[in-house]
CSV table of C-alpha atoms in Angstrom, one decimal:
chain,number,residue,atom,x,y,z
H,26,MET,CA,64.3,94.3,48.0
H,27,ASN,CA,67.4,95.4,46.1
H,28,THR,CA,67.5,93.7,42.7
H,29,GLN,CA,71.2,92.7,43.1
H,30,PHE,CA,70.5,91.2,46.5
H,31,ARG,CA,67.6,89.2,45.0
H,32,LYS,CA,69.6,87.9,42.1
H,33,GLY,CA,72.3,86.7,44.4
H,34,VAL,CA,70.1,84.6,46.5
H,35,LEU,CA,67.6,83.1,44.1
H,36,GLU,CA,69.7,80.1,43.2
H,37,ILE,CA,70.1,79.0,46.8
H,38,CYS,CA,66.3,79.6,47.4
H,39,VAL,CA,65.4,77.4,44.4
H,40,LEU,CA,67.8,74.7,45.5
H,41,THR,CA,66.5,74.8,49.1
H,42,LEU,CA,62.9,74.5,48.0
H,43,ILE,CA,63.5,71.6,45.7
H,44,SER,CA,65.7,69.8,48.3
H,45,LYS,CA,62.6,69.7,50.6
H,46,LYS,CA,60.3,68.2,47.9
H,47,ASP,CA,60.0,67.9,44.2
H,48,MET,CA,58.2,70.9,42.6
H,49,TYR,CA,57.1,72.2,39.3
H,50,GLY,CA,58.1,75.6,38.0
H,51,TYR,CA,55.1,77.7,38.8
H,52,GLU,CA,54.9,76.1,42.3
H,53,ILE,CA,58.5,77.3,42.8
H,54,VAL,CA,57.7,80.8,41.7
H,55,GLN,CA,54.7,80.9,44.0
H,56,ASN,CA,56.7,79.7,47.0
H,57,ILE,CA,59.5,82.2,46.5
H,58,SER,CA,57.1,85.0,45.7
H,59,LYS,CA,55.7,84.7,49.2
H,60,VAL,CA,59.0,86.0,50.6
H,61,ILE,CA,60.8,87.6,47.7
H,62,GLU,CA,59.2,89.5,44.8
H,63,VAL,CA,60.0,87.4,41.7
H,64,ASN,CA,58.4,86.3,38.4
H,65,GLU,CA,58.5,83.3,36.2
H,66,GLY,CA,60.9,84.9,33.7
H,67,THR,CA,63.5,85.0,36.4
H,68,ILE,CA,63.1,81.5,37.8
H,69,TYR,CA,62.8,79.4,34.7
H,70,PRO,CA,66.2,80.3,33.4
H,71,ILE,CA,67.7,79.3,36.8
H,72,LEU,CA,65.8,76.0,36.6
H,73,ARG,CA,67.1,75.3,33.1
H,74,ARG,CA,70.7,76.2,34.0
H,75,LEU,CA,70.7,74.1,37.2
H,76,THR,CA,69.2,71.2,35.3
H,77,LYS,CA,71.8,71.5,32.6
H,78,GLU,CA,74.5,71.6,35.3
H,79,GLY,CA,73.2,68.3,36.7
H,80,TYR,CA,71.8,69.7,40.0
H,81,PHE,CA,68.2,68.7,39.1
H,82,GLU,CA,66.5,65.9,37.2
H,83,THR,CA,63.1,66.4,35.7
H,84,TYR,CA,60.1,64.2,35.1
H,85,ILE,CA,56.6,64.8,33.8
H,86,LEU,CA,53.4,64.1,35.9
H,87,GLU,CA,49.8,64.4,34.7
H,88,SER,CA,47.8,67.0,36.5
H,89,ASN,CA,44.1,67.0,37.4
H,90,GLU,CA,44.1,70.8,37.0
H,91,GLY,CA,45.4,71.2,33.5
H,92,PRO,CA,48.3,70.0,31.3
H,93,ALA,CA,51.0,67.7,32.6
H,94,ARG,CA,53.7,69.4,34.7
H,95,LYS,CA,57.5,69.2,34.6
H,96,TYR,CA,58.7,68.4,38.1
H,97,TYR,CA,62.2,69.2,39.3
H,98,LYS,CA,64.0,66.7,41.7
H,99,ILE,CA,67.4,67.6,43.3
H,100,THR,CA,70.3,65.2,42.5
H,101,GLN,CA,73.2,64.3,44.8
H,102,ASP,CA,75.3,66.9,43.0
H,103,GLY,CA,72.5,69.4,43.7
H,104,ILE,CA,72.6,68.6,47.4
H,105,GLU,CA,76.3,69.0,47.5
H,106,ASN,CA,76.1,72.3,45.7
H,107,LEU,CA,73.4,73.5,48.0
H,108,GLU,CA,75.6,72.7,51.1
H,109,ARG,CA,78.5,74.5,49.5
H,110,LEU,CA,76.3,77.6,48.7
H,111,LYS,CA,74.8,77.6,52.3
H,112,LYS,CA,78.4,77.6,53.7
H,113,GLU,CA,79.4,80.4,51.4
H,114,TRP,CA,76.2,82.4,52.3
H,115,ASN,CA,76.7,82.0,56.0
H,116,ASP,CA,80.4,83.0,55.7
H,117,PHE,CA,79.3,86.0,53.6
H,118,VAL,CA,76.6,87.1,56.0
H,119,TYR,CA,79.0,86.8,59.0
H,120,ALA,CA,81.6,88.9,57.2
H,121,VAL,CA,79.0,91.6,56.3
H,122,ASN,CA,77.6,91.7,59.8
H,123,ILE,CA,81.1,92.5,61.1
H,124,PHE,CA,80.9,95.7,59.2
H,125,LEU,CA,77.3,96.4,60.0
H,126,ASN,CA,77.6,95.9,63.7
H,127,ASP,CA,80.9,97.6,64.2
């Protein structure tokens, strides 16, 4: 997949995943990697920025499989931002499809 395309959609992918259930960083990377080639070095900065912007809250949970993990939970602001991004995405795809299908 084109790198510019990938960069443009990762934020909405991260928000969508965490809106479905709380997740820790590596779990997010694994889930996105099933569909879009991505690495931890790309996702963690997005998580930090979205947390700083108030779209996620974090909490620590002990793990049976190693060290404690930081989980991300979407906030009401995060849900509102996700809905806005989904609308923008759908409008954008619609507009691009006009050109592609002409």
